[in-house]
Coordinates of C-alpha atoms in Angstrom, one line a residue:
Chain A
M273 CA 58.9 73.0 129.0
S274 CA 56.1 70.7 130.2
I275 CA 56.8 68.7 133.2
V276 CA 56.2 65.0 132.6
T277 CA 54.1 63.7 135.4
H278 CA 55.7 60.3 135.6
S279 CA 55.2 57.6 138.1
V280 CA 55.6 53.9 138.1
A281 CA 51.9 53.2 137.7
E282 CA 51.4 56.1 140.2
P283 CA 53.0 55.6 143.7
S284 CA 50.7 54.0 146.2
S285 CA 49.0 56.3 148.5
L286 CA 50.9 54.8 151.5
S287 CA 54.3 55.5 149.9
K288 CA 53.0 59.0 149.1
T289 CA 52.0 59.6 152.7
I290 CA 55.3 58.3 154.0
G291 CA 57.2 60.5 151.6
G292 CA 55.1 63.5 152.6
I293 CA 55.7 62.9 156.3
I294 CA 59.5 62.6 155.8
V295 CA 59.7 65.7 153.6
A296 CA 57.6 67.7 155.9
T297 CA 59.7 66.7 158.9
Y298 CA 62.8 67.7 157.1
A299 CA 61.3 71.0 156.1
I300 CA 60.2 71.8 159.6
I301 CA 63.6 70.9 161.1
A302 CA 65.3 73.0 158.4
I303 CA 63.1 76.0 159.0
L304 CA 63.5 75.9 162.8
P305 CA 66.7 77.9 162.9
L306 CA 65.0 80.6 160.9
L307 CA 62.0 80.6 163.1
W308 CA 64.3 80.7 166.1
I309 CA 66.0 83.9 164.8
F310 CA 62.5 85.4 164.2
L311 CA 61.5 84.5 167.7
T312 CA 64.8 85.9 169.1
S313 CA 64.2 89.2 167.5
F314 CA 61.1 89.6 169.7
K315 CA 62.9 88.7 173.0
T316 CA 64.5 90.8 175.6
P317 CA 68.3 90.6 175.7
T318 CA 68.0 88.6 178.9
D319 CA 65.5 86.2 177.6
S320 CA 67.5 85.7 174.4
I321 CA 70.5 84.3 176.3
S322 CA 68.6 82.4 179.0
Y323 CA 69.5 78.8 179.9
P324 CA 67.8 76.6 179.0
P325 CA 66.6 78.5 175.9
K326 CA 63.1 79.9 176.3
I327 CA 60.6 79.1 173.5
I328 CA 57.8 81.2 175.0
S329 CA 58.8 84.5 176.4
E330 CA 57.2 87.9 176.9
P331 CA 57.2 89.5 173.5
S332 CA 59.3 92.6 173.3
V333 CA 60.4 95.0 170.5
E334 CA 63.6 95.9 172.4
G335 CA 65.7 94.1 169.7
Y336 CA 64.2 96.4 167.0
V337 CA 64.6 99.5 169.2
N338 CA 68.2 98.6 169.9
L339 CA 68.8 97.9 166.3
F340 CA 67.7 101.4 165.2
T341 CA 69.3 103.4 168.1
T342 CA 72.5 103.9 169.9
R343 CA 72.1 104.2 173.6
T344 CA 74.2 105.2 176.6
R345 CA 73.9 103.9 180.2
Q346 CA 73.2 106.6 182.8
T347 CA 73.0 106.8 186.5
P348 CA 69.5 106.7 188.1
E349 CA 70.1 110.3 189.4
F350 CA 70.7 111.6 185.9
L351 CA 67.7 109.7 184.5
A352 CA 65.5 111.2 187.3
S353 CA 66.6 114.6 186.3
L354 CA 65.5 114.2 182.7
P355 CA 62.0 115.3 181.5
P356 CA 59.6 112.3 181.2
P357 CA 60.1 110.2 178.0
Q358 CA 58.2 111.5 175.0
T359 CA 57.8 108.2 173.0
W360 CA 57.2 104.6 173.7
Y361 CA 60.7 103.6 172.6
E362 CA 62.3 106.2 174.8
R363 CA 60.3 104.8 177.7
L364 CA 61.5 101.3 176.9
V365 CA 65.1 102.4 176.8
R366 CA 64.8 104.4 180.0
S367 CA 63.4 101.3 181.8
R368 CA 66.8 99.8 181.1
N369 CA 68.6 102.8 182.7
M370 CA 69.7 104.1 179.3
V371 CA 69.0 107.1 177.1
I372 CA 68.9 107.2 173.4
A373 CA 72.1 108.9 172.1
G374 CA 71.0 108.9 168.4
P375 CA 70.0 106.7 165.5
S376 CA 72.2 103.7 164.7
K377 CA 73.9 103.2 161.4
V378 CA 71.5 100.5 160.3
V379 CA 69.4 102.7 158.1
P380 CA 72.3 104.1 156.0
R381 CA 73.6 100.5 155.7
F382 CA 70.3 99.3 154.5
I383 CA 70.1 102.1 152.0
N384 CA 73.6 101.2 150.8
S385 CA 72.5 97.7 150.3
M386 CA 69.5 98.9 148.2
V387 CA 71.5 101.5 146.2
I388 CA 74.4 99.1 145.4
G389 CA 72.0 96.2 144.9
F390 CA 69.6 98.0 142.5
G391 CA 72.4 100.0 140.8
S392 CA 74.5 96.9 140.0
T393 CA 71.4 94.9 139.0
F394 CA 70.3 97.5 136.6
L395 CA 73.7 97.8 134.9
A396 CA 74.3 94.0 134.8
V397 CA 70.8 93.3 133.3
C398 CA 71.3 96.1 130.7
L399 CA 74.7 94.8 129.6
G400 CA 73.6 91.2 129.9
T401 CA 70.5 91.6 127.8
I402 CA 72.2 93.1 124.8
A403 CA 75.2 90.7 125.0
A404 CA 72.8 87.8 125.4
Y405 CA 70.8 88.9 122.4
A406 CA 74.0 89.2 120.3
F407 CA 75.1 85.7 121.4
S408 CA 71.7 84.3 120.7
R409 CA 71.0 85.8 117.3
F410 CA 74.2 86.6 115.6
R411 CA 77.1 84.5 114.4
V412 CA 79.7 85.8 116.8
P413 CA 83.2 84.7 116.1
L414 CA 84.6 82.6 119.0
A415 CA 81.2 82.8 120.6
D416 CA 81.7 79.6 122.7
D417 CA 85.1 80.8 123.9
L418 CA 83.7 84.2 124.8
L419 CA 80.8 82.7 126.7
F420 CA 83.2 80.3 128.5
F421 CA 85.4 83.3 129.3
I422 CA 82.4 85.1 130.7
L423 CA 81.4 82.1 132.9
S424 CA 85.0 81.5 134.0
T425 CA 85.2 84.9 135.7
R426 CA 82.7 83.4 138.2
M427 CA 85.1 80.6 139.1
M428 CA 87.7 82.8 140.8
P429 CA 87.7 82.8 144.5
P430 CA 86.5 86.4 145.5
I431 CA 89.4 86.8 147.9
A432 CA 91.8 86.1 145.1
V433 CA 90.3 88.9 142.9
A434 CA 90.0 91.1 145.9
I435 CA 93.7 91.6 146.3
P436 CA 94.3 93.5 143.0
I437 CA 90.8 95.1 143.1
Y438 CA 91.7 96.5 146.5
L439 CA 94.9 98.0 145.1
M440 CA 93.1 99.2 142.0
F441 CA 90.3 100.9 144.0
R442 CA 92.9 102.4 146.2
N443 CA 94.7 104.0 143.3
L444 CA 91.4 105.2 141.7
G445 CA 90.0 106.4 144.9
L446 CA 87.1 104.0 144.7
T447 CA 87.7 102.3 148.1
D448 CA 84.5 102.5 150.2
T449 CA 82.4 104.2 147.5
K450 CA 79.1 103.1 146.2
I451 CA 80.2 103.6 142.6
G452 CA 83.1 101.2 143.1
M453 CA 80.9 98.5 144.7
I454 CA 78.3 99.0 141.9
L455 CA 80.9 98.5 139.2
L456 CA 82.3 95.5 141.0
Y457 CA 79.0 93.7 141.5
T458 CA 78.0 94.5 138.0
A459 CA 81.1 92.7 136.7
V460 CA 80.3 89.7 138.9
N461 CA 76.7 89.6 137.9
V462 CA 77.1 90.3 134.2
S463 CA 78.3 86.7 133.7
L464 CA 75.2 85.3 135.3
A465 CA 73.0 87.8 133.4
V466 CA 74.5 86.8 130.0
W467 CA 74.1 83.1 130.6
L468 CA 70.6 83.3 132.0
L469 CA 69.3 85.7 129.4
K470 CA 70.8 83.9 126.5
G471 CA 68.7 80.9 127.6
F472 CA 65.6 83.0 127.8
I473 CA 66.2 84.8 124.5
D474 CA 67.0 81.5 122.8
E475 CA 63.5 80.4 123.6
I476 CA 61.9 83.4 121.8
P477 CA 61.2 82.3 118.2
R478 CA 63.4 84.1 115.7
E479 CA 60.4 84.3 113.4
Y480 CA 58.9 87.1 115.5
E481 CA 61.7 89.6 114.8
E482 CA 62.2 88.4 111.3
A483 CA 58.5 89.1 110.6
A484 CA 58.9 92.5 112.2
M485 CA 62.0 93.2 110.0
V486 CA 60.2 92.1 106.9
D487 CA 57.5 94.6 108.0
G488 CA 60.2 97.3 107.8
Y489 CA 61.6 97.4 111.4
S490 CA 65.3 97.8 111.6
R491 CA 67.3 95.2 113.7
L492 CA 67.5 97.6 116.6
Q493 CA 63.8 98.4 116.4
A494 CA 63.0 94.7 116.3
F495 CA 65.1 94.2 119.3
F496 CA 63.5 96.9 121.3
K497 CA 59.9 96.5 120.2
V498 CA 59.7 92.7 119.7
V499 CA 62.3 90.8 121.6
L500 CA 62.5 92.9 124.8
P501 CA 58.7 92.7 125.5
Q502 CA 58.9 89.0 124.9
A503 CA 61.8 88.6 127.3
T504 CA 60.3 90.5 130.2
T505 CA 59.8 87.5 132.4
G506 CA 63.3 86.3 131.8
I507 CA 64.7 89.8 132.4
A508 CA 62.8 90.1 135.6
A509 CA 63.9 86.7 136.9
T510 CA 67.5 87.5 136.0
A511 CA 67.3 90.8 137.7
I512 CA 66.1 89.2 140.9
F513 CA 69.0 86.7 140.8
C514 CA 71.4 89.6 140.4
L515 CA 69.8 91.5 143.2
I516 CA 69.9 88.6 145.5
F517 CA 73.6 88.1 144.8
A518 CA 74.4 91.8 145.5
W519 CA 72.2 91.8 148.5
N520 CA 73.9 88.7 150.0
E521 CA 77.5 89.4 149.0
Y522 CA 80.0 89.6 151.9
A523 CA 83.6 88.9 150.8
F524 CA 84.1 92.0 148.7
A525 CA 82.0 94.1 150.9
V526 CA 84.0 93.4 154.0
L527 CA 87.3 93.9 152.3
L528 CA 86.5 97.0 150.2
T529 CA 84.1 98.9 152.4
S530 CA 84.3 100.1 155.9
G531 CA 81.8 103.0 156.3
D532 CA 80.2 105.1 153.5
A533 CA 79.5 102.2 151.2
Q534 CA 79.2 99.3 153.8
T535 CA 76.2 97.0 153.1
M536 CA 74.2 95.0 155.5
P537 CA 76.1 91.6 155.5
P538 CA 79.4 93.0 156.9
F539 CA 77.4 95.3 159.2
I540 CA 75.0 92.7 160.9
P541 CA 77.8 90.7 162.7
F542 CA 79.0 93.9 164.3
I543 CA 75.8 95.0 166.1
I544 CA 77.2 95.0 169.5
G545 CA 75.4 95.5 172.8
E546 CA 76.9 95.7 176.3
G547 CA 79.2 92.6 176.4
G548 CA 79.2 91.0 173.0
Q549 CA 76.7 90.7 170.3
D550 CA 73.2 92.1 171.1
W551 CA 71.4 89.0 169.9
P552 CA 67.8 90.4 169.7
A553 CA 69.1 93.3 167.7
V554 CA 71.2 91.0 165.4
A555 CA 68.1 88.8 165.0
A556 CA 66.0 91.8 164.2
A557 CA 68.4 92.9 161.6
T558 CA 68.7 89.4 160.2
T559 CA 64.9 89.2 160.0
L560 CA 64.5 92.5 158.2
F561 CA 67.4 91.5 155.9
F562 CA 65.8 88.2 155.0
L563 CA 62.3 89.4 154.4
P564 CA 62.9 90.7 150.8
I565 CA 64.6 87.4 150.1
L566 CA 61.6 85.4 151.3
L567 CA 59.4 87.4 148.9
F568 CA 61.8 86.9 146.0
T569 CA 62.1 83.2 146.6
I570 CA 58.4 82.9 146.3
L571 CA 58.3 85.1 143.2
L572 CA 61.2 83.2 141.6
R573 CA 60.0 79.7 142.4
R574 CA 59.5 78.7 138.8
H575 CA 62.8 80.0 137.5
L576 CA 64.9 79.1 140.6
L577 CA 66.5 76.1 139.0
R578 CA 67.7 78.0 136.0
G579 CA 69.1 80.8 138.0
I580 CA 71.2 78.6 140.4
T581 CA 72.7 76.5 137.6
F582 CA 73.5 79.4 135.3
G583 CA 70.9 78.3 132.9
A584 CA 72.4 74.8 132.6
V585 CA 69.2 73.2 133.7
R586 CA 65.9 74.4 132.4
K587 CA 62.7 72.9 133.5
Chain B
M223 CA 43.4 93.3 111.5
S224 CA 45.3 94.0 108.3
T225 CA 44.1 92.5 105.1
L226 CA 46.2 90.2 103.0
A227 CA 46.6 93.0 100.4
E228 CA 47.9 95.4 102.9
R229 CA 50.4 92.8 104.2
A230 CA 51.5 92.1 100.6
D231 CA 51.9 95.9 100.2
A232 CA 54.1 96.2 103.2
R233 CA 56.3 93.4 101.9
A234 CA 56.4 94.8 98.4
P235 CA 59.5 97.0 98.6
R236 CA 62.0 94.2 99.0
R237 CA 64.6 96.3 100.6
P238 CA 67.6 94.8 102.4
V239 CA 65.6 95.2 105.6
F240 CA 68.1 93.2 107.7
R241 CA 70.6 96.0 107.3
L242 CA 68.4 99.0 108.1
G243 CA 69.1 101.3 110.9
G244 CA 72.5 102.3 109.6
M245 CA 74.2 99.4 111.2
S246 CA 75.1 95.9 110.0
D247 CA 74.3 92.9 112.1
R248 CA 78.0 92.4 112.7
A249 CA 78.4 96.0 114.1
I250 CA 75.4 95.5 116.3
A251 CA 76.7 92.2 117.6
W252 CA 80.0 93.8 118.6
L253 CA 78.4 96.9 120.0
F254 CA 76.2 94.6 122.2
I255 CA 78.9 92.3 123.4
M256 CA 81.7 94.7 123.9
P257 CA 80.4 96.5 127.0
S258 CA 80.2 93.3 129.0
V259 CA 83.5 92.0 127.8
L260 CA 85.3 95.3 128.5
L261 CA 83.8 95.4 132.0
L262 CA 85.0 91.9 132.7
L263 CA 88.4 92.7 131.2
A264 CA 88.7 95.7 133.5
I265 CA 87.4 94.1 136.7
N266 CA 88.3 90.4 136.3
I267 CA 91.1 89.9 133.8
F268 CA 93.2 93.0 134.5
P269 CA 93.2 92.2 138.2
L270 CA 94.1 88.6 137.4
L271 CA 97.1 89.7 135.3
W272 CA 98.1 92.1 138.1
T273 CA 97.9 89.2 140.6
I274 CA 100.1 87.2 138.4
Q275 CA 102.6 90.0 138.3
L276 CA 102.4 90.6 142.0
S277 CA 102.9 87.0 142.7
F278 CA 106.5 87.3 141.6
T279 CA 107.3 90.2 143.9
N280 CA 107.8 90.9 147.5
Y281 CA 105.1 93.6 147.4
R282 CA 103.2 94.5 150.6
A283 CA 100.1 96.6 150.2
N284 CA 100.5 98.3 153.6
R285 CA 103.9 99.6 152.5
P286 CA 103.2 100.9 149.0
N287 CA 106.5 103.0 149.0
A288 CA 108.9 100.2 149.9
P289 CA 111.1 99.2 147.0
L290 CA 109.6 96.5 144.8
R291 CA 111.7 93.5 144.2
Y292 CA 111.1 90.6 141.9
V293 CA 111.7 87.4 143.7
G294 CA 111.0 84.9 140.9
L295 CA 109.2 81.8 142.0
D296 CA 110.2 82.2 145.6
N297 CA 106.6 82.8 146.7
Y298 CA 105.4 79.7 145.0
R299 CA 108.2 77.7 146.5
D300 CA 107.3 79.1 150.0
I301 CA 103.7 78.2 149.6
L302 CA 104.2 74.7 148.4
T303 CA 106.6 74.0 151.3
D304 CA 104.5 75.8 153.9
P305 CA 102.8 73.2 156.2
D306 CA 100.1 75.8 157.1
V307 CA 99.0 75.9 153.4
W308 CA 98.9 72.1 153.2
H309 CA 96.9 72.1 156.4
A310 CA 94.5 74.6 154.9
M311 CA 94.2 72.5 151.7
Q312 CA 93.5 69.4 153.8
A313 CA 90.8 71.2 155.8
T314 CA 89.3 72.4 152.5
A315 CA 89.3 68.9 151.0
H316 CA 87.7 67.5 154.1
F317 CA 85.0 70.2 154.0
V318 CA 84.3 70.0 150.2
L319 CA 84.3 66.2 150.2
W320 CA 82.0 65.6 153.2
S321 CA 79.6 68.5 152.5
I322 CA 79.1 67.2 149.0
V323 CA 78.6 63.6 150.0
L324 CA 76.0 64.5 152.6
E325 CA 74.3 67.1 150.4
M326 CA 74.1 64.5 147.6
L327 CA 72.7 61.7 149.8
I328 CA 70.1 63.9 151.6
G329 CA 69.3 66.0 148.5
F330 CA 68.8 63.0 146.2
G331 CA 66.8 61.2 148.9
L332 CA 64.5 64.2 149.4
A333 CA 64.1 64.6 145.6
L334 CA 63.0 61.0 145.3
L335 CA 60.4 61.5 148.0
I336 CA 59.2 64.8 146.6
N337 CA 58.9 63.2 143.2
R338 CA 56.1 60.9 144.6
R339 CA 54.0 64.1 144.4
F340 CA 52.1 63.8 147.7
R341 CA 49.6 66.5 148.5
G342 CA 51.3 69.8 149.4
H343 CA 54.6 68.8 147.9
S344 CA 55.1 72.2 146.3
F345 CA 54.5 74.1 149.5
W346 CA 57.1 71.9 151.4
T347 CA 59.6 72.2 148.5
T348 CA 59.4 76.0 148.7
M349 CA 59.9 75.8 152.5
I350 CA 63.0 73.6 152.1
L351 CA 64.5 75.9 149.5
L352 CA 64.6 78.9 151.8
P353 CA 68.0 78.4 153.5
M354 CA 69.9 78.5 150.2
M355 CA 68.6 81.9 149.2
L356 CA 70.0 83.6 152.3
S357 CA 73.3 85.5 152.7
P358 CA 76.0 82.9 153.7
A359 CA 77.7 85.5 155.9
V360 CA 74.5 86.3 157.8
V361 CA 73.8 82.6 158.1
G362 CA 77.2 81.9 159.5
N363 CA 76.7 84.7 162.0
F364 CA 73.4 83.5 163.4
W365 CA 74.6 79.9 163.5
T366 CA 77.2 81.0 166.1
F367 CA 74.2 81.9 168.2
L368 CA 72.4 78.6 167.6
L369 CA 75.5 76.6 168.3
Q370 CA 76.4 78.1 171.6
P371 CA 76.8 75.4 174.2
Q372 CA 74.2 76.5 176.8
I373 CA 72.0 79.2 175.3
G374 CA 72.0 77.8 171.8
L375 CA 69.0 76.1 170.2
F376 CA 71.1 73.3 168.6
N377 CA 72.7 72.0 171.8
S378 CA 69.4 72.1 173.6
A379 CA 67.7 70.2 170.8
V380 CA 70.4 67.5 170.7
A381 CA 70.3 67.3 174.5
F382 CA 66.5 67.0 174.4
V383 CA 66.7 64.1 171.8
T384 CA 69.6 62.2 173.3
G385 CA 69.3 63.0 176.9
T386 CA 72.9 64.4 177.3
D387 CA 73.9 67.6 179.0
P388 CA 73.6 70.5 176.5
S389 CA 76.9 72.0 177.8
S390 CA 78.8 68.7 177.4
F391 CA 79.8 69.5 173.8
Q392 CA 80.8 72.6 171.8
M393 CA 80.3 72.5 168.1
I394 CA 82.5 75.5 167.2
G395 CA 84.8 75.5 170.2
D396 CA 86.0 71.9 169.9
V397 CA 88.8 70.9 167.7
A398 CA 87.2 67.6 166.8
L399 CA 83.7 69.0 166.2
A400 CA 84.4 72.3 164.5
P401 CA 85.1 70.8 161.1
W402 CA 81.8 69.1 161.3
A403 CA 80.0 72.2 162.4
I404 CA 80.9 74.0 159.2
I405 CA 79.9 70.9 157.2
M406 CA 76.6 70.8 159.0
V407 CA 75.7 74.4 158.4
D408 CA 76.8 74.1 154.7
V409 CA 74.6 70.9 154.4
W410 CA 71.7 72.8 156.0
M411 CA 72.1 75.6 153.6
W412 CA 72.9 73.8 150.3
T413 CA 71.0 70.5 150.4
P414 CA 68.0 72.2 148.8
Y415 CA 70.2 73.2 145.9
V416 CA 71.2 69.6 145.2
M417 CA 67.6 68.5 145.8
L418 CA 66.3 71.0 143.2
I419 CA 68.7 69.8 140.5
C420 CA 68.0 66.1 141.3
L421 CA 64.3 66.8 141.1
A422 CA 64.7 68.3 137.7
G423 CA 66.6 65.2 136.7
L424 CA 63.9 62.9 138.0
R425 CA 61.2 64.8 136.2
S426 CA 63.1 64.6 132.9
I427 CA 62.8 60.8 132.9
P428 CA 59.8 59.9 130.7
D429 CA 57.1 57.7 132.1
Y430 CA 57.1 55.1 129.4
I431 CA 60.6 53.8 130.4
Y432 CA 59.2 52.8 133.8
E433 CA 56.1 51.4 132.2
A434 CA 58.2 49.2 129.9
A435 CA 60.3 48.1 132.9
E436 CA 57.1 47.3 134.8
V437 CA 56.0 45.2 131.9
D438 CA 59.3 43.3 132.1
R439 CA 58.7 42.8 135.8
A440 CA 61.9 44.7 136.8
S441 CA 62.0 45.0 140.6
P442 CA 61.9 48.6 142.0
W443 CA 65.5 48.3 143.0
R444 CA 66.5 47.2 139.5
Q445 CA 64.5 50.1 138.1
F446 CA 66.3 52.5 140.3
C447 CA 69.7 51.1 139.4
S448 CA 69.2 50.8 135.7
I449 CA 66.8 53.7 134.9
T450 CA 66.7 56.3 137.6
L451 CA 70.3 56.5 138.6
P452 CA 71.9 56.6 135.1
M453 CA 69.4 59.1 133.8
V454 CA 69.8 61.4 136.8
M455 CA 73.6 61.0 136.7
P456 CA 74.3 64.1 134.5
F457 CA 72.3 66.2 136.8
L458 CA 74.0 64.8 139.9
M459 CA 77.4 65.5 138.3
L460 CA 76.3 69.1 137.5
A461 CA 75.3 69.6 141.1
I462 CA 78.6 68.1 142.3
L463 CA 80.5 70.5 140.0
F464 CA 78.7 73.6 141.2
R465 CA 78.9 72.7 144.8
A466 CA 82.6 71.7 144.6
I467 CA 83.5 75.1 143.0
E468 CA 81.5 77.0 145.5
N469 CA 82.8 75.2 148.5
F470 CA 86.3 75.2 147.3
K471 CA 86.0 79.1 147.3
M472 CA 84.1 79.0 150.6
F473 CA 84.9 82.1 152.6
D474 CA 81.9 84.1 154.0
M475 CA 79.9 81.5 156.0
V476 CA 83.0 79.9 157.6
N477 CA 84.7 83.2 158.2
L478 CA 81.8 84.3 160.4
L479 CA 81.0 80.9 161.9
T480 CA 84.4 79.9 163.1
S481 CA 86.8 82.3 161.4
G482 CA 89.1 79.4 161.0
G483 CA 89.2 78.4 164.6
P484 CA 89.6 76.8 167.0
G485 CA 93.3 77.1 166.3
S486 CA 93.4 76.6 162.6
T487 CA 91.1 73.6 162.5
T488 CA 88.6 75.1 160.1
E489 CA 91.0 77.4 158.3
L490 CA 90.0 76.8 154.7
A491 CA 92.1 78.0 151.7
S492 CA 90.2 81.2 151.3
I493 CA 90.5 82.1 154.9
T494 CA 94.3 81.5 154.9
L495 CA 94.3 83.7 151.8
K496 CA 92.5 86.5 153.5
R497 CA 94.8 86.3 156.5
E498 CA 97.9 86.5 154.4
A499 CA 96.6 89.2 152.1
F500 CA 94.6 91.5 154.5
E501 CA 95.9 90.8 157.9
K502 CA 99.6 90.0 157.4
W503 CA 99.7 92.1 154.2
R504 CA 102.0 89.7 152.4
T505 CA 100.5 90.8 149.1
G506 CA 103.1 89.1 146.8
Y507 CA 102.9 85.8 148.7
S508 CA 99.1 85.8 148.9
S509 CA 98.9 86.7 145.2
A510 CA 100.8 83.5 144.4
L511 CA 98.5 81.6 146.7
A512 CA 95.5 83.1 144.9
I513 CA 96.9 82.0 141.5
I514 CA 97.5 78.5 142.8
L515 CA 93.9 78.3 144.1
F516 CA 92.4 79.7 140.9
V517 CA 94.4 77.3 138.7
S518 CA 93.3 74.4 140.9
V519 CA 89.6 75.4 140.6
F520 CA 89.8 76.2 136.9
G521 CA 91.7 73.0 136.1
A522 CA 89.6 70.7 138.1
A523 CA 86.4 72.3 136.7
N524 CA 87.7 71.8 133.1
I525 CA 88.5 68.2 133.7
Y526 CA 85.2 67.7 135.3
V527 CA 83.2 69.4 132.5
R528 CA 84.8 67.0 130.0
A529 CA 83.7 64.0 132.2
L530 CA 80.3 65.5 132.4
D531 CA 80.1 65.8 128.6
R532 CA 81.0 62.1 128.3
V533 CA 78.3 61.1 130.7
K534 CA 75.8 63.2 128.8
Q535 CA 76.7 61.6 125.5
R536 CA 76.1 58.1 126.9

């Protein structure tokens, strides 16, 4: 587990500095697109598509207002006949010669993303933990084949599986339902959960549960009272990986949902203003959508490698 | 704190404790594994078998009541003689090959630099990692904005550095540039992934090997070729395997960035599949294509895993 701090007689401070400068430059260039999206979310629609692109512009929350509302354009005469705007966002919309027609669909889509994300994560982690425990501790016949089978389900192109799943969901009435999407994402995530958690549980010494069983615990009690508490970190890390997958997934979502169960990724590209995509609103949605991921990345930093390689590489 | 006597007491009744709770270990093992396996059977294997069956028919999902006819291997023959499919396969190969080459070079290079452990390296590493955690679809979508010829950040930045006119080139509208646009965005997104795996490889090399080489007066280049590279090789191959599988399946990012265009320049295998299955509704035909794609990924991955094992054993 320990990281060997190796160096050929410690790199010289000059080579360290050069390395640092190159890496920092790369990082800044790589982060620029994300910063640009963040900046764009605080621009007015006109500023966002100005030529040449404006780096500094009057900050505006119009993108966020547009994201959360649907608006209709009105004639000046009609606007003049309305009572004065009650709230700051109404005033903003009125200044563009529009009135708020109602809330947009972004909140329900965000809630769908949360419900489907957390639902499928919960199920995948529950199923994954017990399966991983069994693979880790018991002599399961054909264990390697089963584990490989579980992994191989991840190799199928999603579109290839989507064809029969589309037909299956249509027959079962699961098309565009949250239950359907939760089941589907659980199935996709369970392979990751089994592989990651097997690695984490393998690292818990068997002696702990054996000692507990000698003290009179049954196997199940030992599992719940000894192994689970020990595996908390691993379970949490696995859960975050599953959540990120469900949060980011697009292929299944775009093919199998259209309204009631639509999540954010298929929704964001279709935030339309007058004449094409409303970029500040898209940028605002993208920013809000990325924030949880930013938090998770920082939380996961230590387990990231394991998660992205299905537990193949452990640091 | 229990005393020794108490502990001895607790141990005293030597019951078959491992079988308590009414269930044998074997029963628990199956009880624990079955739910996952059943779910995967229902949502992965059953659909796969169904796809195989559909691939021998003329079924169209938008006409569920049309008479179903078995056409044998016709779909497979049509696919393998269809120039569009070959074109998509070539586009996919170009995308997979170049994205992996560039990600390996940049990722490994960054890992070597980060491994020098300059001050603040862990902060910069976290910064670099961000793009790969994002939703590929949302990434594809906002890169269409960044790559717009006049208003986009990318063209302006290139124009600023090289002094050309920002509207003189279009990354996603130009037949010659579009294949490189999808490679560029993929490299932007996934270089951190390769870097992270390479970094783990570099950190797994124990110090003393370099120290011994130093004693033998091996040049830095020699050390790199005979120590670093061979010892990182299994990690590099793992990174190549994962990236190759992922990029062979690539759908979301490219679908939103170029949706296969202009023309069909960037139409990768998955995008062709989606068009056949969900726009033209040729379910039987697209099922056969799905099977061909799946067998290719699966076969290639298997061969590759064997090669990986051989490298690891060395």
